[in-house]
Amino acid sequence: MTWFRCVETRPWASMRLFCLPHAGGSAVFYRSWARELGPAVELHTVQYPGRADRMSEPLVTDAAQLSRLIAAAMAPLLDRPAALFGHSMGAVLAYEVARLLEERGTPPVHLFVSGARPPHDRGDERIADRDDDGLVAALEDLGGTDAEVLQDPELRELVLPYVRNDFALIEDYEHRPEPLLNVPVTALVGDADSHVDPATAAGWAEATGAGPVPVKVWEGGHFYLVERRREVIAEILRTLEVPVGP
């Protein structure tokens, strides 16, 4: 099974944008972005193993290993400039993927990190160790999952194993300070995010030697980008200097 979902291949596009989902998320989270990105950008969303159409595949339990697998899968798609966007867990994975790509001589042109603490300041909250009700409560607090769906025992049995795996993966992540990333970074955060505030997001400046890291603050909580999708995409396109879609 391939690692990326592409709603529309665009041979004419000048750039590819790779989007990495949050803990418990899947490629469908970014599906609606394709049209609004416009014709100049081809969207590829990462589908992690163990969920959705990769449900039969084993979960990856280590962030470094998952990053290596994603970076390797990107290799054939780096024949044109590429940018990375990651939300929450996906931001840290995107950062590690960017470092790997840079080491291999094919760095992305930009890294967008959304709703995420910087890699060297992950905090000490442990969600993966909670029981099922505690895990569901944490998801409800973050706001990214339909609480009613997770009241269904059969759906819980299907969904919670990979959700728990993802939280364990990112909570066990250990940052290696070297090599320093030399790719431009933009941090994005919701003004009411209980997981990361703008001051903490500014710490991403320590993760790159490519200059200042602007912090873009949007109205909303941890999943601010759902309601602010158009504004976020417009910001990405401005930063990448590609035409804004219709």
mmCIF file of C-alpha atoms in Angstrom:
data_model
loop_
_atom_site.group_PDB
_atom_site.id
_atom_site.type_symbol
_atom_site.label_atom_id
_atom_site.label_comp_id
_atom_site.label_asym_id
_atom_site.label_seq_id
_atom_site.Cartn_x
_atom_site.Cartn_y
_atom_site.Cartn_z
ATOM 1 C CA MET A 1 0.000 0.000 0.000
ATOM 2 C CA THR A 2 1.317 3.451 -0.886
ATOM 3 C CA TRP A 3 2.012 6.042 1.793
ATOM 4 C CA PHE A 4 0.301 8.996 0.146
ATOM 5 C CA ARG A 5 -3.190 9.876 -0.984
ATOM 6 C CA CYS A 6 -3.461 12.326 -3.881
ATOM 7 C CA VAL A 7 -6.969 13.511 -4.738
ATOM 8 C CA GLU A 8 -5.862 14.950 -8.074
ATOM 9 C CA THR A 9 -2.532 14.458 -9.819
ATOM 10 C CA ARG A 10 -1.351 17.718 -11.351
ATOM 11 C CA PRO A 11 1.549 17.174 -13.779
ATOM 12 C CA TRP A 12 1.588 20.918 -14.415
ATOM 13 C CA ALA A 13 1.957 21.856 -10.722
ATOM 14 C CA SER A 14 5.125 23.713 -9.802
ATOM 15 C CA MET A 15 5.211 22.296 -6.271
ATOM 16 C CA ARG A 16 4.054 19.419 -4.097
ATOM 17 C CA LEU A 17 2.709 19.851 -0.564
ATOM 18 C CA PHE A 18 2.959 16.850 1.763
ATOM 19 C CA CYS A 19 0.605 16.936 4.759
ATOM 20 C CA LEU A 20 1.032 14.782 7.869
ATOM 21 C CA PRO A 21 -1.971 14.171 10.163
ATOM 22 C CA HIS A 22 -2.273 14.408 13.940
ATOM 23 C CA ALA A 23 -2.312 11.518 16.422
ATOM 24 C CA GLY A 24 -5.249 9.284 15.542
ATOM 25 C CA GLY A 25 -5.689 11.089 12.245
ATOM 26 C CA SER A 26 -5.701 9.856 8.671
ATOM 27 C CA ALA A 27 -5.152 11.253 5.197
ATOM 28 C CA VAL A 28 -8.817 12.203 4.861
ATOM 29 C CA PHE A 29 -8.229 15.083 7.317
ATOM 30 C CA TYR A 30 -6.625 17.102 4.492
ATOM 31 C CA ARG A 31 -8.753 15.874 1.612
ATOM 32 C CA SER A 32 -10.694 19.133 1.306
ATOM 33 C CA TRP A 33 -7.480 21.124 0.855
ATOM 34 C CA ALA A 34 -6.808 20.028 -2.718
ATOM 35 C CA ARG A 35 -9.213 22.363 -4.507
ATOM 36 C CA GLU A 36 -8.359 25.422 -2.434
ATOM 37 C CA LEU A 37 -4.635 24.974 -2.957
ATOM 38 C CA GLY A 38 -5.198 25.779 -6.618
ATOM 39 C CA PRO A 39 -3.627 24.272 -9.731
ATOM 40 C CA ALA A 40 -0.031 25.219 -8.896
ATOM 41 C CA VAL A 41 0.237 22.788 -5.971
ATOM 42 C CA GLU A 42 -0.208 19.007 -5.968
ATOM 43 C CA LEU A 43 -1.394 17.749 -2.588
ATOM 44 C CA HIS A 44 -0.151 14.496 -1.077
ATOM 45 C CA THR A 45 -1.463 13.452 2.332
ATOM 46 C CA VAL A 46 0.298 10.822 4.413
ATOM 47 C CA GLN A 47 -1.668 7.717 5.357
ATOM 48 C CA TYR A 48 -0.081 6.129 8.429
ATOM 49 C CA PRO A 49 -0.306 2.327 8.709
ATOM 50 C CA GLY A 50 -2.917 0.676 10.920
ATOM 51 C CA ARG A 51 -5.951 2.821 10.044
ATOM 52 C CA ALA A 52 -8.448 3.568 7.276
ATOM 53 C CA ASP A 53 -7.429 1.721 4.107
ATOM 54 C CA ARG A 54 -4.207 0.552 5.829
ATOM 55 C CA MET A 55 -6.030 -0.986 8.787
ATOM 56 C CA SER A 56 -4.608 -4.456 8.107
ATOM 57 C CA GLU A 57 -1.017 -3.237 8.311
ATOM 58 C CA PRO A 58 0.958 -3.215 11.571
ATOM 59 C CA LEU A 59 1.273 0.033 13.487
ATOM 60 C CA VAL A 60 4.632 1.762 13.592
ATOM 61 C CA THR A 61 5.541 2.409 17.223
ATOM 62 C CA ASP A 62 8.644 4.579 16.863
ATOM 63 C CA ALA A 63 8.681 8.175 15.588
ATOM 64 C CA ALA A 64 12.170 7.904 14.096
ATOM 65 C CA GLN A 65 11.232 4.759 12.183
ATOM 66 C CA LEU A 66 7.982 6.260 10.933
ATOM 67 C CA SER A 67 9.846 9.361 9.757
ATOM 68 C CA ARG A 68 12.382 7.238 7.884
ATOM 69 C CA LEU A 69 9.624 5.292 6.139
ATOM 70 C CA ILE A 70 7.828 8.472 5.078
ATOM 71 C CA ALA A 71 11.036 10.118 3.855
ATOM 72 C CA ALA A 72 11.928 7.037 1.833
ATOM 73 C CA ALA A 73 8.461 6.917 0.264
ATOM 74 C CA MET A 74 8.765 10.578 -0.739
ATOM 75 C CA ALA A 75 11.930 10.007 -2.788
ATOM 76 C CA PRO A 76 10.207 9.321 -6.138
ATOM 77 C CA LEU A 77 8.039 12.432 -5.671
ATOM 78 C CA LEU A 78 10.857 14.915 -5.172
ATOM 79 C CA ASP A 79 11.347 15.721 -8.839
ATOM 80 C CA ARG A 80 9.913 19.177 -8.137
ATOM 81 C CA PRO A 81 10.039 21.485 -5.086
ATOM 82 C CA ALA A 82 8.236 20.128 -2.033
ATOM 83 C CA ALA A 83 6.922 21.629 1.196
ATOM 84 C CA LEU A 84 5.809 19.865 4.369
ATOM 85 C CA PHE A 85 2.834 20.636 6.619
ATOM 86 C CA GLY A 86 2.217 18.739 9.825
ATOM 87 C CA HIS A 87 -0.396 19.196 12.525
ATOM 88 C CA SER A 88 0.273 18.225 16.156
ATOM 89 C CA MET A 89 2.048 14.832 16.059
ATOM 90 C CA GLY A 90 2.345 15.339 12.310
ATOM 91 C CA ALA A 91 4.381 18.512 12.861
ATOM 92 C CA VAL A 92 7.105 16.668 14.765
ATOM 93 C CA LEU A 93 7.137 13.879 12.188
ATOM 94 C CA ALA A 94 7.321 16.457 9.378
ATOM 95 C CA TYR A 95 10.285 18.068 11.124
ATOM 96 C CA GLU A 96 12.103 14.728 11.330
ATOM 97 C CA VAL A 97 11.249 13.970 7.700
ATOM 98 C CA ALA A 98 12.612 17.394 6.702
ATOM 99 C CA ARG A 99 15.894 16.646 8.499
ATOM 100 C CA LEU A 100 16.197 13.305 6.729
ATOM 101 C CA LEU A 101 15.480 14.845 3.338
ATOM 102 C CA GLU A 102 18.050 17.556 3.968
ATOM 103 C CA GLU A 103 20.670 14.970 4.931
ATOM 104 C CA ARG A 104 19.970 13.207 1.625
ATOM 105 C CA GLY A 105 20.384 16.379 -0.421
ATOM 106 C CA THR A 106 16.694 16.959 -1.213
ATOM 107 C CA PRO A 107 15.484 19.405 1.462
ATOM 108 C CA PRO A 108 11.935 20.743 1.374
ATOM 109 C CA VAL A 109 11.547 24.402 0.526
ATOM 110 C CA HIS A 110 9.512 25.048 3.677
ATOM 111 C CA LEU A 111 8.203 23.345 6.810
ATOM 112 C CA PHE A 112 4.863 24.344 8.342
ATOM 113 C CA VAL A 113 4.317 23.155 11.921
ATOM 114 C CA SER A 114 0.804 23.469 13.289
ATOM 115 C CA GLY A 115 -0.573 23.034 16.797
ATOM 116 C CA ALA A 116 2.668 21.566 18.115
ATOM 117 C CA ARG A 117 5.199 22.161 20.826
ATOM 118 C CA PRO A 118 8.775 22.374 19.482
ATOM 119 C CA PRO A 119 10.733 19.119 19.262
ATOM 120 C CA HIS A 120 13.001 19.917 22.213
ATOM 121 C CA ASP A 121 10.094 20.936 24.489
ATOM 122 C CA ARG A 122 7.498 18.190 24.379
ATOM 123 C CA GLY A 123 6.061 18.625 27.859
ATOM 124 C CA ASP A 124 5.345 15.771 30.265
ATOM 125 C CA GLU A 125 1.659 14.980 29.686
ATOM 126 C CA ARG A 126 0.946 11.264 29.208
ATOM 127 C CA ILE A 127 -2.282 10.464 27.383
ATOM 128 C CA ALA A 128 -1.274 7.056 26.011
ATOM 129 C CA ASP A 129 -1.242 5.532 29.513
ATOM 130 C CA ARG A 130 -4.857 6.417 30.304
ATOM 131 C CA ASP A 131 -7.656 3.868 30.189
ATOM 132 C CA ASP A 132 -10.092 3.930 27.283
ATOM 133 C CA ASP A 133 -12.445 6.435 28.912
ATOM 134 C CA GLY A 134 -9.500 8.681 29.739
ATOM 135 C CA LEU A 135 -8.234 8.457 26.201
ATOM 136 C CA VAL A 136 -11.647 9.373 24.805
ATOM 137 C CA ALA A 137 -11.867 12.276 27.262
ATOM 138 C CA ALA A 138 -8.493 13.566 26.041
ATOM 139 C CA LEU A 139 -9.680 13.387 22.438
ATOM 140 C CA GLU A 140 -12.827 15.285 23.366
ATOM 141 C CA ASP A 141 -10.742 17.977 25.064
ATOM 142 C CA LEU A 142 -8.586 18.398 21.974
ATOM 143 C CA GLY A 143 -11.715 18.563 19.831
ATOM 144 C CA GLY A 144 -10.550 16.534 16.852
ATOM 145 C CA THR A 145 -12.829 13.519 17.179
ATOM 146 C CA ASP A 146 -16.596 13.163 17.172
ATOM 147 C CA ALA A 147 -17.335 12.196 20.784
ATOM 148 C CA GLU A 148 -20.568 10.452 19.828
ATOM 149 C CA VAL A 149 -18.721 8.143 17.453
ATOM 150 C CA LEU A 150 -16.418 6.974 20.230
ATOM 151 C CA GLN A 151 -19.347 6.003 22.422
ATOM 152 C CA ASP A 152 -19.927 3.045 20.087
ATOM 153 C CA PRO A 153 -18.074 0.027 21.589
ATOM 154 C CA GLU A 154 -17.314 -1.514 18.202
ATOM 155 C CA LEU A 155 -15.865 1.705 16.854
ATOM 156 C CA ARG A 156 -13.843 2.164 20.017
ATOM 157 C CA GLU A 157 -12.357 -1.272 19.563
ATOM 158 C CA LEU A 158 -11.396 -0.345 16.022
ATOM 159 C CA VAL A 159 -10.110 3.196 16.579
ATOM 160 C CA LEU A 160 -8.550 3.379 20.040
ATOM 161 C CA PRO A 161 -5.621 1.006 19.391
ATOM 162 C CA TYR A 162 -4.129 3.231 16.722
ATOM 163 C CA VAL A 163 -5.010 6.401 18.622
ATOM 164 C CA ARG A 164 -3.202 5.055 21.698
ATOM 165 C CA ASN A 165 -0.267 3.969 19.543
ATOM 166 C CA ASP A 166 0.072 7.456 18.081
ATOM 167 C CA PHE A 167 0.015 9.151 21.462
ATOM 168 C CA ALA A 168 2.616 6.714 22.778
ATOM 169 C CA LEU A 169 4.756 7.270 19.689
ATOM 170 C CA ILE A 170 4.838 11.044 20.088
ATOM 171 C CA GLU A 171 5.027 11.011 23.899
ATOM 172 C CA ASP A 172 8.027 8.661 23.741
ATOM 173 C CA TYR A 173 9.727 10.770 21.059
ATOM 174 C CA GLU A 174 13.251 11.841 21.970
ATOM 175 C CA HIS A 175 14.694 14.817 20.145
ATOM 176 C CA ARG A 176 18.225 14.687 18.784
ATOM 177 C CA PRO A 177 19.608 18.249 18.582
ATOM 178 C CA GLU A 178 21.869 17.432 15.654
ATOM 179 C CA PRO A 179 21.871 17.880 12.773
ATOM 180 C CA LEU A 180 20.300 21.321 12.909
ATOM 181 C CA LEU A 181 17.611 21.800 10.291
ATOM 182 C CA ASN A 182 18.363 24.547 7.766
ATOM 183 C CA VAL A 183 14.911 24.783 6.229
ATOM 184 C CA PRO A 184 12.603 27.798 6.743
ATOM 185 C CA VAL A 185 9.869 27.087 9.292
ATOM 186 C CA THR A 186 6.503 28.702 9.965
ATOM 187 C CA ALA A 187 4.617 27.854 13.159
ATOM 188 C CA LEU A 188 0.813 28.044 13.289
ATOM 189 C CA VAL A 189 -1.312 27.812 16.418
ATOM 190 C CA GLY A 190 -4.834 28.463 17.705
ATOM 191 C CA ASP A 191 -5.197 31.201 20.307
ATOM 192 C CA ALA A 192 -7.238 28.904 22.575
ATOM 193 C CA ASP A 193 -5.155 25.738 22.132
ATOM 194 C CA SER A 194 -4.736 24.053 25.527
ATOM 195 C CA HIS A 195 -1.833 21.984 24.175
ATOM 196 C CA VAL A 196 0.444 24.761 22.918
ATOM 197 C CA ASP A 197 0.295 28.540 23.217
ATOM 198 C CA PRO A 198 1.943 31.064 20.865
ATOM 199 C CA ALA A 199 4.880 31.627 23.219
ATOM 200 C CA THR A 200 5.657 27.909 23.292
ATOM 201 C CA ALA A 201 5.219 27.626 19.518
ATOM 202 C CA ALA A 202 7.838 30.353 19.143
ATOM 203 C CA GLY A 203 10.336 27.804 20.470
ATOM 204 C CA TRP A 204 10.419 26.270 16.990
ATOM 205 C CA ALA A 205 12.977 29.000 16.245
ATOM 206 C CA GLU A 206 15.543 26.801 18.007
ATOM 207 C CA ALA A 207 14.863 23.952 15.581
ATOM 208 C CA THR A 208 16.199 25.656 12.446
ATOM 209 C CA GLY A 209 19.183 27.711 11.409
ATOM 210 C CA ALA A 210 17.361 29.138 8.395
ATOM 211 C CA GLY A 211 16.308 32.400 10.027
ATOM 212 C CA PRO A 212 13.401 33.671 12.133
ATOM 213 C CA VAL A 213 10.323 31.500 12.594
ATOM 214 C CA PRO A 214 7.106 33.507 12.254
ATOM 215 C CA VAL A 215 4.275 32.382 14.527
ATOM 216 C CA LYS A 216 0.850 32.741 12.948
ATOM 217 C CA VAL A 217 -1.965 32.811 15.492
ATOM 218 C CA TRP A 218 -5.510 31.936 14.496
ATOM 219 C CA GLU A 219 -8.778 32.097 16.398
ATOM 220 C CA GLY A 220 -9.655 28.660 17.717
ATOM 221 C CA GLY A 221 -8.477 25.679 19.731
ATOM 222 C CA HIS A 222 -6.178 22.782 18.902
ATOM 223 C CA PHE A 223 -8.042 22.083 15.659
ATOM 224 C CA TYR A 224 -8.357 25.730 14.656
ATOM 225 C CA LEU A 225 -7.372 24.766 11.096
ATOM 226 C CA VAL A 226 -10.691 23.001 10.485
ATOM 227 C CA GLU A 227 -12.663 26.239 10.715
ATOM 228 C CA ARG A 228 -9.783 28.396 9.444
ATOM 229 C CA ARG A 229 -8.897 26.134 6.535
ATOM 230 C CA ARG A 230 -9.141 28.789 3.833
ATOM 231 C CA GLU A 231 -7.075 31.309 5.770
ATOM 232 C CA VAL A 232 -4.441 28.701 6.598
ATOM 233 C CA ILE A 233 -4.173 27.586 2.983
ATOM 234 C CA ALA A 234 -3.912 31.207 1.848
ATOM 235 C CA GLU A 235 -1.051 31.687 4.316
ATOM 236 C CA ILE A 236 0.714 28.589 2.975
ATOM 237 C CA LEU A 237 0.370 29.819 -0.598
ATOM 238 C CA ARG A 238 1.629 33.295 0.306
ATOM 239 C CA THR A 239 4.618 31.826 2.055
ATOM 240 C CA LEU A 240 5.423 29.515 -0.852
ATOM 241 C CA GLU A 241 4.833 32.353 -3.317
ATOM 242 C CA VAL A 242 2.413 30.413 -5.480
ATOM 243 C CA PRO A 243 -0.917 31.716 -6.823
ATOM 244 C CA VAL A 244 -3.909 31.589 -4.492
ATOM 245 C CA GLY A 245 -6.612 29.252 -5.784
ATOM 246 C CA PRO A 246 -10.177 30.284 -6.551
#
